[in-house]
XYZ file of C-alpha atoms in Angstrom:
638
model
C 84.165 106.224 135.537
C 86.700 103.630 136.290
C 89.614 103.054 133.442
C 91.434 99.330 133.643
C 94.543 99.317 131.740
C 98.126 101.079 131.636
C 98.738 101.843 127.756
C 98.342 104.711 125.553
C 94.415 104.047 125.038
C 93.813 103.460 128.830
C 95.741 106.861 129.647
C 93.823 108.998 126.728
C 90.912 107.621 127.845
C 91.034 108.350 131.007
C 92.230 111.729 130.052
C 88.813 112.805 127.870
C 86.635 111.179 130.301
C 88.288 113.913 132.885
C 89.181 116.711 130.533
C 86.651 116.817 127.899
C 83.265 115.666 130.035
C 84.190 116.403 133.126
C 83.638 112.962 134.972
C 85.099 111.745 137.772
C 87.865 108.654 136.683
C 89.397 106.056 138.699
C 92.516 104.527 136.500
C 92.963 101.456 137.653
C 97.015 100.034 136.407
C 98.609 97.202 137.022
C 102.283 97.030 139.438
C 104.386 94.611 139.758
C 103.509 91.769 141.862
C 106.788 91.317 143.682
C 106.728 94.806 145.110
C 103.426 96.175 145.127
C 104.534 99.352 147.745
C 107.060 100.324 145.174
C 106.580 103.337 143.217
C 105.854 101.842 139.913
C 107.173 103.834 137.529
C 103.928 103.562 134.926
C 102.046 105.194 137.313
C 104.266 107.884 137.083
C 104.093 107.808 133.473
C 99.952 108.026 134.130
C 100.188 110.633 136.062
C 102.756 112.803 134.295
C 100.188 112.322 131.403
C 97.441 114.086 133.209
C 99.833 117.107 133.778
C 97.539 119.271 136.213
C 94.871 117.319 136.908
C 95.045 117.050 140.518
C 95.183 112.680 141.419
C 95.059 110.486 144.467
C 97.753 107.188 143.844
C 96.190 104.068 145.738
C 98.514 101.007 145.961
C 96.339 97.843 146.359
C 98.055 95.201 148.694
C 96.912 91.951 150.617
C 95.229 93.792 153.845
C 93.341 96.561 151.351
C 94.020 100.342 149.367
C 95.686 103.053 151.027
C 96.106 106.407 149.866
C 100.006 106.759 148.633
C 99.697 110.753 147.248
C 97.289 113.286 146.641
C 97.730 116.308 144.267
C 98.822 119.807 145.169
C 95.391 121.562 144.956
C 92.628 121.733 142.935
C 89.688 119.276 143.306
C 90.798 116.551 145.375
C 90.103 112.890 144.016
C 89.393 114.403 140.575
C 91.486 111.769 138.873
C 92.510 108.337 141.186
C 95.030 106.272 140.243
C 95.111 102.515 141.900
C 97.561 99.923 141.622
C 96.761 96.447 142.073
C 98.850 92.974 140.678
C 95.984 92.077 139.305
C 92.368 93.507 138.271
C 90.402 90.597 141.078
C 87.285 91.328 143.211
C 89.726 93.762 145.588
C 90.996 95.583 143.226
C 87.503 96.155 141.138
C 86.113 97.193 144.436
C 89.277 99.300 145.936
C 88.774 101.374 142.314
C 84.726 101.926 143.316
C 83.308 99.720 140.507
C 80.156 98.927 142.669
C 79.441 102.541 142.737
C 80.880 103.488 139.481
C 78.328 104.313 136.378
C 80.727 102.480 133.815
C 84.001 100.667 133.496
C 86.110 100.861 130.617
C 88.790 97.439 130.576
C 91.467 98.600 127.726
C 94.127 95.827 128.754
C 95.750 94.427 125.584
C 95.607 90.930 126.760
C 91.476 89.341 126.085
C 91.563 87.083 128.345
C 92.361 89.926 131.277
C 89.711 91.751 130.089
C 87.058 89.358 129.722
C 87.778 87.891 133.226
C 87.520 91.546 134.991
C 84.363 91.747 132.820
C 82.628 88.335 134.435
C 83.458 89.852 137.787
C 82.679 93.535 137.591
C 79.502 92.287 136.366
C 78.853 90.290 139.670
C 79.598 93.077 141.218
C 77.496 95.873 139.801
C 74.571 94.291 137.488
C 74.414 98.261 136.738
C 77.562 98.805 135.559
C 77.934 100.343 131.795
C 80.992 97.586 130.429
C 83.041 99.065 127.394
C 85.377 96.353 126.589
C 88.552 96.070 124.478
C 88.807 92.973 122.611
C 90.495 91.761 119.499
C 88.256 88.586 118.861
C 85.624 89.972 117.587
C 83.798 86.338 117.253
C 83.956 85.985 121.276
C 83.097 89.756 121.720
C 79.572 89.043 119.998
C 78.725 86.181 122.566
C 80.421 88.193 125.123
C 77.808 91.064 124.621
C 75.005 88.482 125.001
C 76.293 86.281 127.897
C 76.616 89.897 130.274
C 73.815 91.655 129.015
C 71.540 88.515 130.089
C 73.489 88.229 133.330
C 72.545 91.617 134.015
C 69.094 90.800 133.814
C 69.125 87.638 135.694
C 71.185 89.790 138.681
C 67.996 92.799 138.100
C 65.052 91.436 136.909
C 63.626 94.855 136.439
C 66.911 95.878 134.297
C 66.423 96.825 130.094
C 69.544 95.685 128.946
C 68.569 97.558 125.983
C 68.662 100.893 127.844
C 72.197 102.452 128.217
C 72.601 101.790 131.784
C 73.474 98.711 131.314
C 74.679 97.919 128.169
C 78.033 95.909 127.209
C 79.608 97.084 124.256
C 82.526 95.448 123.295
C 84.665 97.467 121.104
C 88.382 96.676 119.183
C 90.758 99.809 119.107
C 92.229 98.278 115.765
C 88.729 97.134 114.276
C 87.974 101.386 115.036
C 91.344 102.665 113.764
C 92.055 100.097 110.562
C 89.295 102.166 107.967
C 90.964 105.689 109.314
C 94.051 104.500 108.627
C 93.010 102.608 104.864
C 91.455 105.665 104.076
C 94.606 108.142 104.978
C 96.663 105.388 102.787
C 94.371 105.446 99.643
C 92.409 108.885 99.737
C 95.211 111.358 101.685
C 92.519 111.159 104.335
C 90.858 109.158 107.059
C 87.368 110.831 107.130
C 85.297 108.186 106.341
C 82.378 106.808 108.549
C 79.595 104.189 107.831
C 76.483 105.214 109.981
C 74.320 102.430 109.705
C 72.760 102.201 106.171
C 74.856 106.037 105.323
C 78.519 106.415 104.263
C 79.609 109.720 105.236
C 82.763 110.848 103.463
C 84.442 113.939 104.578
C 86.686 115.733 101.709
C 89.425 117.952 102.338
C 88.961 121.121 99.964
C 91.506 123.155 99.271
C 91.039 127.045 99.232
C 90.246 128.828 96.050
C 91.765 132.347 95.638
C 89.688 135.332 97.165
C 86.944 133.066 97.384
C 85.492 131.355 100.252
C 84.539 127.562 100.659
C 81.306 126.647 98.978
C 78.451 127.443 100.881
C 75.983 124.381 99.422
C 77.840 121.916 100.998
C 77.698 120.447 104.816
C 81.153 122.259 105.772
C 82.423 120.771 109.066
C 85.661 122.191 109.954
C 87.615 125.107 108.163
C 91.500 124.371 108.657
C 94.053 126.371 110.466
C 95.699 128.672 107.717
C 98.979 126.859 108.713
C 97.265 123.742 107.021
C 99.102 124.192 104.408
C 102.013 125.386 105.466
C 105.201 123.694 105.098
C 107.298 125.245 108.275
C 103.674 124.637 109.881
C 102.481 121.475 111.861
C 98.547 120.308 111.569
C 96.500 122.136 114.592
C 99.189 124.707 115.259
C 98.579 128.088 116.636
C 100.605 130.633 114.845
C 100.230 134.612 114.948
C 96.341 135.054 114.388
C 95.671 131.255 114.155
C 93.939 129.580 116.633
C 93.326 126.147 114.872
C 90.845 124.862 112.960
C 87.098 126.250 113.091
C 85.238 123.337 113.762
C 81.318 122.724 112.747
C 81.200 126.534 111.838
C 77.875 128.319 110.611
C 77.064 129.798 106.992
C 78.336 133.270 108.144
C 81.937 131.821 109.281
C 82.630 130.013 106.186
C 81.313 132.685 103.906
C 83.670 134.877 105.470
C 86.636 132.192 105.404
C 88.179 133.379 101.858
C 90.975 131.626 101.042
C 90.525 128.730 103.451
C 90.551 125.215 103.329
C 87.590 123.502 104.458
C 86.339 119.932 105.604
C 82.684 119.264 103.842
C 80.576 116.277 104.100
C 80.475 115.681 100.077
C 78.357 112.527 100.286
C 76.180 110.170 101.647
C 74.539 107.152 99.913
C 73.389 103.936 101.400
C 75.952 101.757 101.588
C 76.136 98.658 100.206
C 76.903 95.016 102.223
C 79.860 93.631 103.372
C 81.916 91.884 100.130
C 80.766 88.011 101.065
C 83.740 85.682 101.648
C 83.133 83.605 99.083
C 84.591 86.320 96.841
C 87.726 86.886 98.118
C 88.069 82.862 98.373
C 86.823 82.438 94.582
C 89.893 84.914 93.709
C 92.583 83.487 96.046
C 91.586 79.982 94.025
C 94.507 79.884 91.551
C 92.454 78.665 88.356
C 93.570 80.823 85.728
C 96.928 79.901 86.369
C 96.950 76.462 87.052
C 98.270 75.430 83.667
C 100.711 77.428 82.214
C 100.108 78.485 78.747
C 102.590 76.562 76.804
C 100.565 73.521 78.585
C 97.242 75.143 77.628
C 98.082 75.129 73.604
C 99.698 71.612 74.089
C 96.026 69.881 75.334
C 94.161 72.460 72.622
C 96.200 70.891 69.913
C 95.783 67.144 71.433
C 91.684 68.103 72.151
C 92.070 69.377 68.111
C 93.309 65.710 67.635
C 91.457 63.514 69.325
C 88.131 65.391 67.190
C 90.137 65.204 63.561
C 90.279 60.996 64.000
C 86.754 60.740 65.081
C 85.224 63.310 62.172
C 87.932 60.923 59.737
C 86.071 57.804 61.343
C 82.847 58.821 61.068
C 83.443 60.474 57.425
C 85.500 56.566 56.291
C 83.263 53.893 58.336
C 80.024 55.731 58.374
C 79.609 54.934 62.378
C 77.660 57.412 64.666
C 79.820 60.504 65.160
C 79.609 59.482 69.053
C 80.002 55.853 67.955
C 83.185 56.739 66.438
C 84.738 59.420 69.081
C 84.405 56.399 71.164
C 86.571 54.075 69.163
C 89.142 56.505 68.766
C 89.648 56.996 72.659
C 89.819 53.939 72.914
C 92.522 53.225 70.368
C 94.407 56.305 71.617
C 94.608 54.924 75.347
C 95.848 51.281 73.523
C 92.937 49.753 74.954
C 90.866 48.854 72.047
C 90.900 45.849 69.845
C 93.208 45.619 66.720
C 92.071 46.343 63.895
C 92.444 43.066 61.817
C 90.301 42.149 58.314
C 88.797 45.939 58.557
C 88.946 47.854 56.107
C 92.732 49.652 55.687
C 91.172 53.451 56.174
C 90.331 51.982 59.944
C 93.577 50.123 59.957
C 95.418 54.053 59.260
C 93.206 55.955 61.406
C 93.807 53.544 64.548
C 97.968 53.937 63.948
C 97.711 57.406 63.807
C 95.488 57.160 66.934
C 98.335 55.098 69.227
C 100.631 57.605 67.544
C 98.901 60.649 69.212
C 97.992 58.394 72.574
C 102.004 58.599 73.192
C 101.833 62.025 72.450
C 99.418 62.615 74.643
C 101.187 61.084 77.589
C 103.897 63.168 78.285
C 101.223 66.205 78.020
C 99.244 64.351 80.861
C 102.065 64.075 83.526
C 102.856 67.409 82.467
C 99.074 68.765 83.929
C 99.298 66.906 86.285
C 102.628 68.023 88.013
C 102.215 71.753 87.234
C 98.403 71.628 88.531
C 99.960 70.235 91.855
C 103.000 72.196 91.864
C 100.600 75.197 91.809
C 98.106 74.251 94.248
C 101.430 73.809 96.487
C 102.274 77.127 95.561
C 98.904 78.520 96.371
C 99.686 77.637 99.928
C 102.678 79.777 99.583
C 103.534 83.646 100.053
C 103.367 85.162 96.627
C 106.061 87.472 95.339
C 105.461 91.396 93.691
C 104.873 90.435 89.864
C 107.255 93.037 87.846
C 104.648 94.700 86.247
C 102.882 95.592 89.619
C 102.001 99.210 89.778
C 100.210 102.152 92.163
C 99.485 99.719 95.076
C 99.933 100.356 98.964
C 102.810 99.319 100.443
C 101.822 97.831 104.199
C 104.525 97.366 106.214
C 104.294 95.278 109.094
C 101.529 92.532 110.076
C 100.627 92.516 113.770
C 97.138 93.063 115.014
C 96.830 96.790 113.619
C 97.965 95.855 110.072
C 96.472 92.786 109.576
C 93.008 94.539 110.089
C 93.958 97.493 107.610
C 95.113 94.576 105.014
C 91.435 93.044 105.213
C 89.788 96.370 104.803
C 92.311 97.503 101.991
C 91.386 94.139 100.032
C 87.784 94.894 100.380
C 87.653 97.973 98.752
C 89.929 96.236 96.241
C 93.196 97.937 96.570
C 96.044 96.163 95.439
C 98.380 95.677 98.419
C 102.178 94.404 98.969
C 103.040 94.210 102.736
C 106.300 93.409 104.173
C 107.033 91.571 107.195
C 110.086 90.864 108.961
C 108.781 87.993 111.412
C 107.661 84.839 109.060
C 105.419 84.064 111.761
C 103.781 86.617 112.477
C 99.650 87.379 113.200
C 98.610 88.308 109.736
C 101.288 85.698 107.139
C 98.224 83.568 107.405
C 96.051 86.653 106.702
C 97.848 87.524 103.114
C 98.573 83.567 102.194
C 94.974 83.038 102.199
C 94.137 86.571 100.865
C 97.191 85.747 97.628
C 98.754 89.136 98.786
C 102.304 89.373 97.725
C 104.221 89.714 100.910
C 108.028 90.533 101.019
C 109.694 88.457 103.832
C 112.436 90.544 105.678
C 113.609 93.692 107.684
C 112.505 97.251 105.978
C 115.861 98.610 107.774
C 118.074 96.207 105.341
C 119.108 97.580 101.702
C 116.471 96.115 98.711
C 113.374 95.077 100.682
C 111.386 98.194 100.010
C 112.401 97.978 96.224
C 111.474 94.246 96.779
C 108.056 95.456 97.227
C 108.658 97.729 94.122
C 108.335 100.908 96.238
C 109.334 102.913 93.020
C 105.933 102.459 91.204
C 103.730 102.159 94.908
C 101.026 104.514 95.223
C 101.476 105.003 99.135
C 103.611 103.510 101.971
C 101.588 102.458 105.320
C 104.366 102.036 108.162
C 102.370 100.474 110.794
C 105.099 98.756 112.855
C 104.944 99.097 116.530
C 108.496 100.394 116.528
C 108.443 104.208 115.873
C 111.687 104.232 114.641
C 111.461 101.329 112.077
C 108.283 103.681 110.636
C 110.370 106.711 110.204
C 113.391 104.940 108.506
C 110.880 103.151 106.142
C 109.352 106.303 105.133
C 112.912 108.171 104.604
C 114.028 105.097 102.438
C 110.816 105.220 100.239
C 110.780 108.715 100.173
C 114.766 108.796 98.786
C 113.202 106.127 96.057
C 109.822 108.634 95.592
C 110.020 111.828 96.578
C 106.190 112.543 96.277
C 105.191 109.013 97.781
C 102.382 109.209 99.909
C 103.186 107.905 103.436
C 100.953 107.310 106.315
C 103.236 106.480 109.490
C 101.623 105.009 112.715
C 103.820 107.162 115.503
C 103.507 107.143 119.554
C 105.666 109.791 120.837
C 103.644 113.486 120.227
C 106.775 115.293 120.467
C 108.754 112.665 118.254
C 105.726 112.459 115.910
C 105.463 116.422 115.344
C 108.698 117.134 114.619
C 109.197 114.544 112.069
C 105.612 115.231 110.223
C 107.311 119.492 109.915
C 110.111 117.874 108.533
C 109.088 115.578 105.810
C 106.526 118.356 104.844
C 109.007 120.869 104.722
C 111.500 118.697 102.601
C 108.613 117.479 100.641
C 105.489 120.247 100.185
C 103.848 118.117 96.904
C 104.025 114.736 99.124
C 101.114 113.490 101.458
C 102.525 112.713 104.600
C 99.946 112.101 107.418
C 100.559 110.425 110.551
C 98.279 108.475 113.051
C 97.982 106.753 116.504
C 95.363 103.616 116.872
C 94.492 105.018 120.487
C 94.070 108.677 118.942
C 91.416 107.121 116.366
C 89.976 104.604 118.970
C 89.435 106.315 122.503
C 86.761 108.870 121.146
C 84.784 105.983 120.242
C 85.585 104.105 123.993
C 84.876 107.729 125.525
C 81.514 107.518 123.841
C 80.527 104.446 124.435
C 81.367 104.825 128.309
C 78.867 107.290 127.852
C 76.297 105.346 127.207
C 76.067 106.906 123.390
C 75.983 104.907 120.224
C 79.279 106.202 119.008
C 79.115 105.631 115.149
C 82.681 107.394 114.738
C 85.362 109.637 114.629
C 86.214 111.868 112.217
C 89.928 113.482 112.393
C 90.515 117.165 111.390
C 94.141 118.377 112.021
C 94.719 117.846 115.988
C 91.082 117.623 116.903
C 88.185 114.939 116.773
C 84.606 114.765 115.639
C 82.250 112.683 116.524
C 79.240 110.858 114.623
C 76.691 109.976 117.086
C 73.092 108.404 116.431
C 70.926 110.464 118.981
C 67.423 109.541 120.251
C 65.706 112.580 119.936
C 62.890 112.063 122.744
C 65.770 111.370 125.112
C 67.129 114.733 124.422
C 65.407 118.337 125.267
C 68.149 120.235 123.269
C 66.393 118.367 120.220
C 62.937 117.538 121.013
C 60.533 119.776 119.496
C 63.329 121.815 117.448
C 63.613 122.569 114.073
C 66.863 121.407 112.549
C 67.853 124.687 111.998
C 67.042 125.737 115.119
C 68.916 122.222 116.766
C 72.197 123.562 114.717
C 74.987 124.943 117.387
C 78.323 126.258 115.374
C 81.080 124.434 117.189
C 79.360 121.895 119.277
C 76.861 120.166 117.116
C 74.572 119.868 113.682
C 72.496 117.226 112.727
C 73.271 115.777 109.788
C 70.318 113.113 108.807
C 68.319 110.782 109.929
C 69.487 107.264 110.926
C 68.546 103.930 110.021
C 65.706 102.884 108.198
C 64.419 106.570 108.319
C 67.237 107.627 106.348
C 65.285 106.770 103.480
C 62.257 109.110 104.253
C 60.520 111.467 102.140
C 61.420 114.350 104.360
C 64.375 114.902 102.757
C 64.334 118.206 100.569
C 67.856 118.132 99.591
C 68.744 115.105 98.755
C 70.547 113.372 102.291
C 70.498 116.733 104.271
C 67.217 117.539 106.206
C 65.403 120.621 105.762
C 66.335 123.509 107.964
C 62.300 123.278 109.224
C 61.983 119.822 109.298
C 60.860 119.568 113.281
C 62.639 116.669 115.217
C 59.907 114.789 116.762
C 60.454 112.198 119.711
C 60.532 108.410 117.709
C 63.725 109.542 115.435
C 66.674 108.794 115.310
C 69.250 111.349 113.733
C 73.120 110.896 113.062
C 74.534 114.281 114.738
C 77.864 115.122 114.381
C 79.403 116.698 117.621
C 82.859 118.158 118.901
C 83.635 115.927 122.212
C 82.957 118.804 124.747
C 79.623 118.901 122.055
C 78.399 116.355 122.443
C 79.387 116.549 126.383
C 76.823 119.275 126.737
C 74.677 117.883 124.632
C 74.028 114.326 127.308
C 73.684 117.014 129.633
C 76.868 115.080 131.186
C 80.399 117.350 131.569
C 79.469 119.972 129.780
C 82.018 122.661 131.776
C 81.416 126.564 131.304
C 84.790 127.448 130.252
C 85.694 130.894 127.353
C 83.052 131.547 124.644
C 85.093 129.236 121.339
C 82.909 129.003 118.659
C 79.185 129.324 118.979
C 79.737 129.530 122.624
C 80.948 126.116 123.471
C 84.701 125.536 123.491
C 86.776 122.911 122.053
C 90.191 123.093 123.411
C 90.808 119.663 123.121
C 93.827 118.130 124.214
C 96.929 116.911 122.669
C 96.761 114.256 120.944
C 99.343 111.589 120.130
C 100.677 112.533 115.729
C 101.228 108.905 115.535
């Protein structure tokens, strides 16, 4: 497996790949151009990430790759780091991409990634391509254009089986509904699996009682869950983490525990067409104001009172008659001379409300434009505005959590410090208030009317700037729910014991967009149809849809029988078969239903799981639960 990039996705990436199912990674990083023999000092950072995995540093330069280090034991070559100025045709094949069985190009910058992508698929029509890109327009065509140059380079080639697929994946597209959820639930358990929305619940313990056992249970949290002077994952005396996919017997013996269960799924419906959103950023109710509104009612009222007093004095048509008086009240009709005097009056009183009527007219007219100016404008918090989300910052991460947050409706106030930044044009079009300036300055926040906010999303790239928003709100709201986007582990642990500690009622969860995204990169690089990932406390689970005929640990199996406690359970069928008869309980398959090849089932997996389960990685290691271990790594709080 051969990782391109040299940011926090690229080095967890690499990591799993390694640590979790056991493959073989090159990491290929870019180093500085003007000194490419230099010890760089992010490949230091790479490989002080890796801790004990034994690596091999490679410094690309113009006459080819030598070998700069090795490791101090262990399996030699296990992990390779290469440096290169640029990810070209040397460096692609210095890193073994003509050999390699996928390549995973993580570089924040598209156009890198889609160049490296054109090549590597010159070079190896074979090659499994996960790439990371934020256009999601270009990544569609993208998918095409390789997968057909694929074939064209192997005519014998399915680019429809895994071994040479493209999938082209964005880390903020996978972490934005993870992170809406955590903001509007408390939690960030939420996959859509084709035509099923699986929504995990976090249920607290009941006293001397154990978690229900009628429900799908998927993890049972650490006891120091809920512990204040705790942290999420930790290992105190008797505690080894959370218990994850356990069987009937573990959670009827878990009194007092909380538990992770799979409350629901129901088909879920389509995407909210743009045309909605568009019909409601229109400004139409407001484009007159109201004292406006009652001023045309009453010249509307008018206008009908002279033509029913016409019709009722001169006996003309009703229509005839409305007519006239338009006419009269717009001074462009003839004078009334030798008619009779009721015509005479009614036409008078007719000019009368004509000049009226101006002043009313210019009036529309320059508060209709004046608001359709304004409509092109950043709105402001209304006063009344109550129990909405708080976003702060609009890069690339928030702007995708803002779209998914005004899908599912929420009401949504972001703050911004940079007028010009990726998602202004985002909320203008949207009509999201949006509070121009710096969240570190005094009165922003209670710009954004922080004091009646249902939750605060910090999701600045600036760690610090997160933490000082969240302190400010929660000074304002003590039991404010706050969802902080944090890189540094060690940084983001200590401050999640604190806030908990000095508030135990308040919500306080923190996430990292490459902790939410690599699982489904991992995946993918695996040639699996990640659907995705599911966080519980410092651990991951997957949702994978699994061909059963391509898998002997499923073909010809009951479910029951297919079931392993802490590495993987089916949990229904995928697709259009969702909607079978077979299903005796509701969503959940029958314990005897047999899995028969031609199915498709949505399974959901632990990482080394669903390792062993691709007969890929799958490393023999202590008996955790059920017999396959999870001692995943450590992942980033933020």
């Amino acid at each position: 497996m051969v990782v391109c990039g040299d940011d926090a996705l690229a080095h967890r990436l690499a990591r799993e790949l390694h640590e979790v199912y056991g493959e073989r990674v090159t990491l290929l990083v870019p180093a500085p151009p003007e000194a490419p023999r230099a010890p760089a000092a992010r490949t230091g950072r790479a490989l002080a990430l890796f801790g004990r995995v034994t690596a091999a540093v490679t410094r690309t330069t113009g006459s080819g790759a030598a070998p700069a280090a090795s490791g101090d034991g262990g399996e030699p070559g296990a992990l390779r780091v290469v440096e290169s100025a640029e990810a070209d045709d040397r460096a692609l094949v210095d890193a073994g991409v003509e050999r390699a069985a996928a390549l995973a190009l993580v570089h924040e910058d598209d156009e890198t990634n889609l160049r490296a992508a054109l090549t590597a698929r010159r070079l190896n029509p074979r090659l499994r391509l996960v790439i990371r890109l934020y256009n999601r327009k270009l990544g569609q065509h993208l998918e095409t254009l390789l997968d057909q140059a694929a074939a064209v380079a192997e005519p014998g080639l399915d680019p429809e089986k895994p071994d040479a697929a493209t999938t082209v994946l964005s880390d903020v597209d996978t972490a934005a509904p993870g992170l809406a959820a955590a903001a509007v639930a408390g939690t960030s358990k939420v996959v859509q699996a084709g035509g099923l929305l699986f929504h995990a619940v976090d249920r607290p313990p009941r006293e001397g009682e154990p978690p229900d056992p009628g429900l799908c249970t998927l993890a049972l949290l650490s006891a120091t869950a809920g512990d204040p002077a705790g942290c999420e994952g930790s290992e105190r005396s008797g505690d080894h983490g959370p218990r994850l996919l356990p069987d009937d017997r573990t959670v009827a013996a878990a009194t007092g525990r909380a538990a992770v269960t799979l409350e629901a799924v129901t088909a879920a419906g389509p995407d909210l067409p743009a045309t909605r959103l568009a019909a409601s950023a229109l400004p139409v109710a407001s484009l007159f104001s109201r004292r406006l509104r009652w001023s045309l009612a009453g010249a509307a009222g008018a206008v009908l009172a002279l033509a029913l007093a016409s019709t009722f004095t001169t006996g003309d048509h009703p229509l005839h008659a409305a007519y006239l008086t338009l006419l009269d009240i717009f001074a462009i009709g003839d004078p009334a001379v030798g008619e009779p005097t009721s015509r005479q009056l009614l036409q008078i009183l007719a000019g009368f409300v004509g000049l009226l009527l101006l002043p009313v007219i210019v009036a529309a007219l320059l508060e209709g434009l004046g608001t359709f100016r304004t409509a092109t404008t950043l709105r402001r918090p209304s006063r009344g505005l109550s129990g909405h989300v708080v976003l702060l910052g609009l890069g690339k991460v928030g702007t995708r959590v803002l779209a998914r947050l005004r899908k599912l409706g929420i009401p949504v106030v972001c703050v911004e410090s940079d007028p010009e930044a990726r998602g202004i044009a985002v909320a203008r079009r949207l009509r999201v208030p949006t509070v121009i300036g710096d969240v570190t300055e005094e009165g922003v926040l209670e710009a954004a009317r922080i004091h009646r906010a249902h939750a605060l999303l910090a999701l600045t790239s600036v760690d610090i700037t997160n933490l000082e928003a969240a302190l400010s709100a929660r000074a304002v709201t003590p039991d404010l729910r706050v969802v902080l986007r944090l890189y540094d582990d060690d940084f983001a642990t200590a401050v999640f014991r604190t806030l908990r500690t000095a508030h135990p009622t308040a919500v306080t969860r923190s996430r990292s967009v490459s902790h939410l995204a690599a699982p489904a990169f991992a995946g993918a690089m695996m040639g699996r149809r990640i659907l995705g990932a599911v966080p519980v406390e410092r651990r991951v689970l997957l949702f994978a849809s699994v061909d059963v005929a391509a898998h002997p640990l499923l073909d010809g199996r009951k479910v029951a029988d297919a079931f392993v406690p802490g590495a993987w359970r089916v949990i229904a069928l995928d697709g259009a078969a969702a909607g079978r008869a077979d299903h005796a309980r509701g969503w959940r398959l029958h314990p005897d239903r047999l899995l028969v090849p031609g199915d498709r089932v949505v399974v959901a997996a632990t990482r080394r799981g669903l390792a062993e389960l691709l007969g890929r990685g799958g490393r023999s290691g202590p008996a955790g639960e059920g017999g396959v271990p999870d001692n995943s790594v450590r992942t980033e709080a933020g």
